[in-house]
Amino acid sequence: MTASERIAVGQALTPSRQLEGTVVTIEDGTIEAVQSRAAAERSPTRTYPDGIAVPGFVDAHIHGYAGDAVSGDPDGLVNIAEGVVETGVTSLFPTTVSAPQDELVAAGAATATAVDRDHDGASIAGLHLEGPHVNDDQRGAQDPAALRDPAVEELQAVADAAEGTLARVTLAPELTGADEFIQAAREQGLVVSAGHSGADFETATTAFDAGISIATHLYNGMIGFHHREPGIIGASLLDDGVTAELITDLQHLHPGAIELALAAKGHEGCMLITDAIAATGLPDGEYSLGEMDVVVEDGTSRLVEDGSLAGSTLTMDAAVRNLVEELGLDLSRAVRMATDIPARAMELDDRGRLEPGLRGDLTILDGDLTVQATIVGGEVVYEREAAREATRQ
Ligand SMILES: [Zn+2]
């Protein structure tokens, strides 16, 4: 395999246009040109005649895939990164659930190790700690025994173990110590998000002003909207500085709730995530999420204990498809919500668009929006059987 390819597709979605008959040239892992087939100087190395080239999907919130959960085991992280390429993901942020401190430190160390490994998967872009500093009243499937108030020294210990690969932390901003924690996290260069929270409107707005820039799975794990106290949901919908994560499996959110977020924030203010657990890509059955037992039935994952939704079995390609097919969004908007917008929200400026100078991360979709091929840093890491016309010499 080589990190240089000239990929011909039926169509390509660039930031400004939908191009027909395009060649995407990738040299040394970087996009060099996106041009019409007629303008391309050399013949393609691969051709997907009916393929639609889009930027590779960026999943900023994923707990596991195909039997592996995010944990202190670097092999598991690499397996997840190699697994999700069949769903079009080219960058992921492995996400922990609330756990004892030693397990979070181990996850930090595992991420540092996994990032340095050679593998044929998606780029492991950094660790996301979801909790443990979240609100017990809004814990969803987070382990109640592991919840605790924000503590800067805990964050510091994970950051040290992660050797620069800790990227993001989700907390409930109403907890004691949150202000200092948010400030410390921002000083570390981390993206800070609010979730599993009962924050009122004013507390949420203050936290957004202090540097929180993402609403973790907007609506899910949050106190409900009330017209006299719109709470963190109202504050997230109104604040242009906040990108709202949406789980668009059509189980976690009523289509109307997705439309409300899009109407309030525009697609520019919304990013798709999977929140996928280890059961994703596997049959229905009994699984776990951290210490919690879950059962997956018809693809929906719930806690055995109380029936709360427990992560999802959603994949990024399905998240995009649902928006296009069930909500009637145009493909370019839905794709941006899975690529450019999460990349920006996660403060990655080297990916998320088909644009010269950015990483050679591409996903090739077919007409029904299933994944034909996935290319990470110019290397074809996934190709569906019989997906391409064999033009390679
Ligand atoms: Zn989650």
XYZ file of C-alpha atoms and ligand atoms in Angstrom:
394
model
C 0.000 0.000 0.000
C 1.014 3.548 -0.596
C -0.044 6.837 0.856
C -0.309 8.264 -2.666
C -3.422 7.656 -4.741
C -5.397 9.264 -7.554
C -8.979 8.357 -6.880
C -11.614 8.856 -9.542
C -15.221 9.083 -8.394
C -18.597 9.878 -9.918
C -19.068 12.799 -7.573
C -17.197 14.644 -4.824
C -18.435 16.978 -2.093
C -15.996 19.829 -1.531
C -16.661 22.656 0.921
C -18.110 24.842 -1.816
C -19.381 22.508 -4.492
C -20.713 19.185 -5.589
C -18.323 18.171 -8.388
C -19.174 15.589 -11.049
C -16.505 13.263 -12.482
C -13.705 14.104 -10.101
C -10.210 12.906 -9.302
C -8.890 13.361 -5.783
C -5.090 13.271 -5.786
C -3.387 12.354 -2.526
C 0.398 12.633 -2.164
C 2.245 11.493 0.944
C -0.990 11.311 2.873
C -2.149 14.849 2.014
C -4.809 15.954 -0.461
C -2.982 17.627 -3.315
C -5.835 18.338 -5.716
C -9.562 17.866 -6.186
C -10.202 18.401 -9.874
C -12.328 17.357 -12.812
C -11.316 14.140 -14.470
C -10.499 16.022 -17.655
C -8.081 18.292 -15.784
C -6.260 15.478 -13.982
C -2.849 15.016 -15.564
C -2.287 11.359 -14.786
C -4.670 8.433 -14.905
C -6.394 7.373 -11.692
C -4.993 4.599 -9.515
C -8.507 3.630 -8.456
C -11.925 4.274 -9.906
C -15.303 4.181 -8.228
C -17.571 5.118 -11.124
C -20.715 5.575 -9.030
C -18.916 6.593 -5.864
C -19.511 9.829 -3.997
C -16.295 11.021 -2.333
C -16.868 12.833 0.951
C -14.421 13.752 3.701
C -13.850 10.878 6.128
C -16.238 10.861 9.077
C -15.023 12.185 12.427
C -16.616 10.498 15.453
C -15.945 12.570 18.554
C -17.834 10.294 20.950
C -17.491 6.511 20.718
C -17.197 3.966 23.549
C -16.542 0.817 21.578
C -17.066 -1.252 18.473
C -17.469 -4.907 17.496
C -16.685 -6.397 20.892
C -14.007 -3.952 22.057
C -14.661 -1.224 24.619
C -12.511 1.825 25.332
C -10.394 0.846 28.344
C -6.815 0.671 29.533
C -5.973 -1.834 26.793
C -4.233 -0.272 23.774
C -5.020 -3.343 21.647
C -8.725 -2.671 22.168
C -8.334 0.941 21.033
C -6.514 -0.161 17.892
C -9.190 -2.808 17.215
C -11.888 -0.128 17.461
C -9.929 2.173 15.127
C -9.530 -0.673 12.627
C -13.176 -1.721 12.955
C -14.899 1.602 12.396
C -13.361 2.181 8.979
C -16.093 -0.072 7.563
C -18.532 2.641 8.680
C -16.600 5.410 6.918
C -14.910 6.791 10.036
C -11.377 8.117 9.463
C -10.871 9.881 12.824
C -12.199 8.932 16.223
C -12.021 10.092 19.794
C -12.228 7.008 22.040
C -14.510 7.910 24.945
C -14.472 6.546 28.483
C -17.466 6.274 30.805
C -17.375 7.235 34.495
C -14.906 4.909 36.202
C -12.476 4.815 39.126
C -9.503 7.119 38.718
C -6.952 4.329 38.108
C -8.987 3.075 35.151
C -9.126 6.542 33.599
C -5.370 6.953 34.054
C -4.914 3.555 32.363
C -7.124 4.692 29.464
C -4.905 7.769 29.127
C -1.768 5.634 28.982
C -3.413 3.222 26.531
C -4.303 6.101 24.220
C -0.713 7.355 24.250
C 0.444 3.849 23.274
C -2.256 3.275 20.634
C -1.646 6.612 18.904
C 1.979 5.594 18.286
C 1.108 2.172 16.863
C 1.107 1.416 13.160
C -2.315 0.157 12.185
C -4.758 0.031 9.293
C -7.520 1.927 10.997
C -8.928 5.366 11.594
C -6.744 8.057 13.121
C -6.990 7.953 16.919
C -7.294 11.693 17.398
C -7.360 11.843 21.197
C -9.116 10.586 24.312
C -12.475 11.926 25.489
C -13.362 11.518 29.154
C -17.147 11.423 29.537
C -17.434 11.876 33.282
C -16.835 10.952 36.023
C -17.754 14.495 37.069
C -21.398 14.324 36.029
C -24.727 14.757 37.775
C -26.191 11.668 39.429
C -29.729 12.857 38.570
C -28.846 12.846 34.859
C -26.424 9.932 34.832
C -28.224 7.796 32.240
C -26.010 4.720 31.907
C -23.046 6.152 33.831
C -22.105 4.031 36.849
C -23.483 5.835 39.963
C -20.672 4.381 42.114
C -18.049 6.131 39.968
C -19.512 9.653 39.986
C -17.683 12.409 41.864
C -17.197 16.173 41.951
C -14.673 17.765 39.584
C -11.081 17.570 40.817
C -8.308 19.242 38.842
C -5.657 16.839 40.180
C -7.573 13.877 38.712
C -7.632 15.527 35.318
C -3.943 16.308 35.601
C -3.085 12.669 36.359
C -4.981 11.425 33.289
C -3.432 14.153 31.121
C 0.045 13.173 32.324
C -0.564 9.496 31.551
C -1.971 10.391 28.141
C 1.185 12.289 27.144
C -0.589 14.919 25.082
C -3.307 12.635 23.709
C -6.078 13.705 26.071
C -8.353 15.866 23.917
C -11.641 16.447 25.656
C -13.578 16.156 28.875
C -17.347 16.154 29.486
C -18.618 17.335 32.861
C -21.750 18.714 34.490
C -21.015 22.430 35.000
C -23.313 22.778 38.029
C -21.112 20.557 40.223
C -18.937 21.994 42.987
C -15.475 22.754 41.639
C -16.578 22.905 37.997
C -15.413 26.504 37.421
C -11.836 25.791 38.423
C -11.917 22.497 36.494
C -13.131 24.120 33.274
C -10.421 26.758 33.531
C -7.706 24.163 34.163
C -8.914 21.997 31.279
C -8.911 24.932 28.869
C -5.409 25.881 30.014
C -4.357 22.317 29.143
C -5.730 22.905 25.632
C -8.613 20.484 26.114
C -12.030 20.825 24.534
C -14.573 20.981 27.346
C -18.159 19.854 26.945
C -21.228 19.857 29.161
C -23.293 16.724 29.622
C -25.189 14.470 31.987
C -26.223 17.746 33.548
C -29.080 19.368 35.399
C -27.684 22.886 34.913
C -30.189 25.720 34.825
C -30.062 28.274 32.023
C -27.867 30.728 33.881
C -25.339 28.140 35.086
C -25.061 26.672 31.597
C -24.650 30.092 29.976
C -21.940 31.035 32.474
C -20.123 27.748 31.791
C -20.291 28.330 28.036
C -18.787 31.781 28.574
C -16.042 30.124 30.641
C -14.999 27.905 27.748
C -17.423 24.991 27.342
C -17.947 24.625 23.615
C -19.870 21.374 23.063
C -23.193 20.116 24.417
C -22.670 16.372 24.914
C -25.520 14.463 23.217
C -27.881 17.438 23.373
C -31.203 16.541 25.058
C -30.029 13.095 26.263
C -28.773 13.088 29.857
C -29.957 16.663 30.442
C -32.671 18.228 32.558
C -35.746 18.879 30.411
C -36.607 22.185 28.783
C -39.173 24.270 30.671
C -40.526 27.578 29.415
C -39.796 29.321 32.735
C -36.430 27.558 33.126
C -35.091 26.571 29.706
C -32.082 24.979 31.366
C -28.972 23.683 29.643
C -30.982 22.579 26.595
C -32.304 26.106 26.022
C -28.873 27.609 26.661
C -27.225 25.159 24.223
C -29.782 25.883 21.506
C -29.245 29.626 21.832
C -25.457 29.857 22.183
C -23.669 30.082 18.817
C -20.392 29.216 20.513
C -21.702 25.773 21.424
C -21.813 22.845 19.001
C -24.542 20.349 19.832
C -23.820 16.641 19.569
C -26.787 14.734 18.163
C -27.364 10.966 18.243
C -29.432 10.481 15.107
C -30.352 6.823 15.479
C -33.994 7.978 15.690
C -34.247 6.198 19.065
C -32.467 8.730 21.257
C -34.230 11.730 19.701
C -37.595 12.393 18.115
C -37.063 13.761 14.585
C -38.733 16.965 15.794
C -36.037 17.433 18.435
C -33.356 17.090 15.734
C -35.229 19.593 13.564
C -35.495 22.008 16.489
C -31.717 21.888 17.007
C -31.138 22.433 13.281
C -33.623 25.316 13.209
C -32.065 27.001 16.240
C -28.401 26.458 15.445
C -28.231 25.698 11.733
C -26.423 22.568 10.608
C -23.199 24.479 11.344
C -23.957 24.236 15.040
C -24.690 20.515 15.152
C -22.379 17.511 14.961
C -23.217 13.838 14.564
C -21.760 11.305 16.979
C -22.429 7.617 17.497
C -22.037 7.192 21.283
C -21.542 3.579 20.124
C -20.746 0.803 22.603
C -18.878 -2.484 22.159
C -22.082 -4.189 20.987
C -22.078 -2.079 17.820
C -21.713 -4.213 14.717
C -22.679 -7.334 16.680
C -26.023 -9.162 17.070
C -28.603 -8.324 19.755
C -27.711 -9.757 23.164
C -26.233 -9.033 26.563
C -23.241 -6.732 26.797
C -21.702 -4.240 29.205
C -20.881 -0.534 29.275
C -18.160 0.010 31.868
C -19.458 -1.756 34.988
C -23.075 -1.605 33.846
C -24.955 -4.548 32.293
C -26.811 -3.704 29.122
C -29.120 -5.580 26.817
C -29.367 -4.820 23.106
C -32.728 -5.518 21.499
C -33.487 -4.553 17.893
C -30.255 -2.583 17.942
C -31.295 -0.460 20.949
C -29.016 -0.673 23.972
C -30.529 -0.266 27.447
C -29.392 -0.772 31.039
C -30.668 -4.055 32.453
C -31.221 -2.282 35.779
C -33.687 0.440 34.807
C -34.119 0.424 31.044
C -32.229 3.696 30.495
C -30.742 4.088 27.038
C -27.110 2.992 27.359
C -25.052 4.400 24.539
C -26.057 3.235 21.098
C -25.240 0.811 18.309
C -25.296 3.625 15.781
C -22.608 4.016 13.120
C -21.618 7.288 11.438
C -22.758 6.164 7.971
C -26.184 5.281 9.373
C -26.319 8.602 11.261
C -25.815 10.462 7.973
C -28.252 8.201 6.109
C -30.970 8.779 8.702
C -30.715 12.545 8.318
C -30.941 12.329 4.531
C -33.502 9.556 4.206
C -35.737 10.158 7.220
C -35.427 13.916 7.760
C -34.879 14.995 4.167
C -31.643 16.897 4.805
C -29.476 17.387 1.753
C -26.430 15.171 1.621
C -23.856 17.949 1.748
C -25.287 19.301 5.018
C -25.574 15.892 6.614
C -21.990 15.089 5.588
C -20.680 18.357 7.004
C -22.291 17.472 10.335
C -20.233 14.264 10.308
C -16.946 15.755 9.083
C -16.053 19.445 9.031
C -18.202 20.466 11.968
C -16.975 17.820 14.432
C -13.383 18.400 13.260
C -13.703 22.117 14.024
C -15.489 21.505 17.300
C -12.630 19.210 18.325
C -10.148 21.896 17.238
C -8.581 19.786 14.479
C -7.662 22.012 11.585
C -5.970 19.421 9.364
C -9.065 17.391 8.344
C -12.797 17.398 7.760
C -12.944 18.753 4.191
C -11.934 17.644 0.696
C -9.479 20.447 0.230
C -5.844 20.610 -0.893
C -3.452 20.669 2.054
C -5.667 18.660 4.396
C -5.175 15.016 5.400
C -6.013 12.480 2.726
C -9.015 11.114 4.638
C -11.890 10.140 2.355
C -14.974 8.043 2.466
C -16.520 6.799 -0.757
C -20.283 6.319 -0.536
C -22.503 4.706 -3.107
C -25.893 5.954 -4.242
C -27.721 4.502 -1.236
C -25.107 6.069 1.070
C -23.434 2.863 2.146
C -19.664 2.861 2.454
C -17.754 1.562 -0.585
C -14.286 2.456 0.598
C -12.450 4.332 3.318
C -9.105 6.037 2.863
C -7.032 7.226 5.820
C -4.006 9.432 5.153
C -4.017 8.281 1.528
C -4.158 4.576 2.358
C -7.159 2.510 1.389
C -7.973 0.817 4.697
C -11.386 -0.542 3.792
C -12.978 -1.522 0.549
C -16.261 -3.308 0.169
C -16.092 -6.412 -1.938
C -16.356 -5.633 -5.643
C -16.609 -1.932 -4.860
C -14.136 -0.685 -7.365
C -13.373 -1.090 -10.955
C -9.945 -2.671 -11.075
C -7.925 -0.001 -12.802
C -4.758 -0.365 -10.765
C -1.948 -1.419 -13.082
Zn -21.325 8.502 25.740
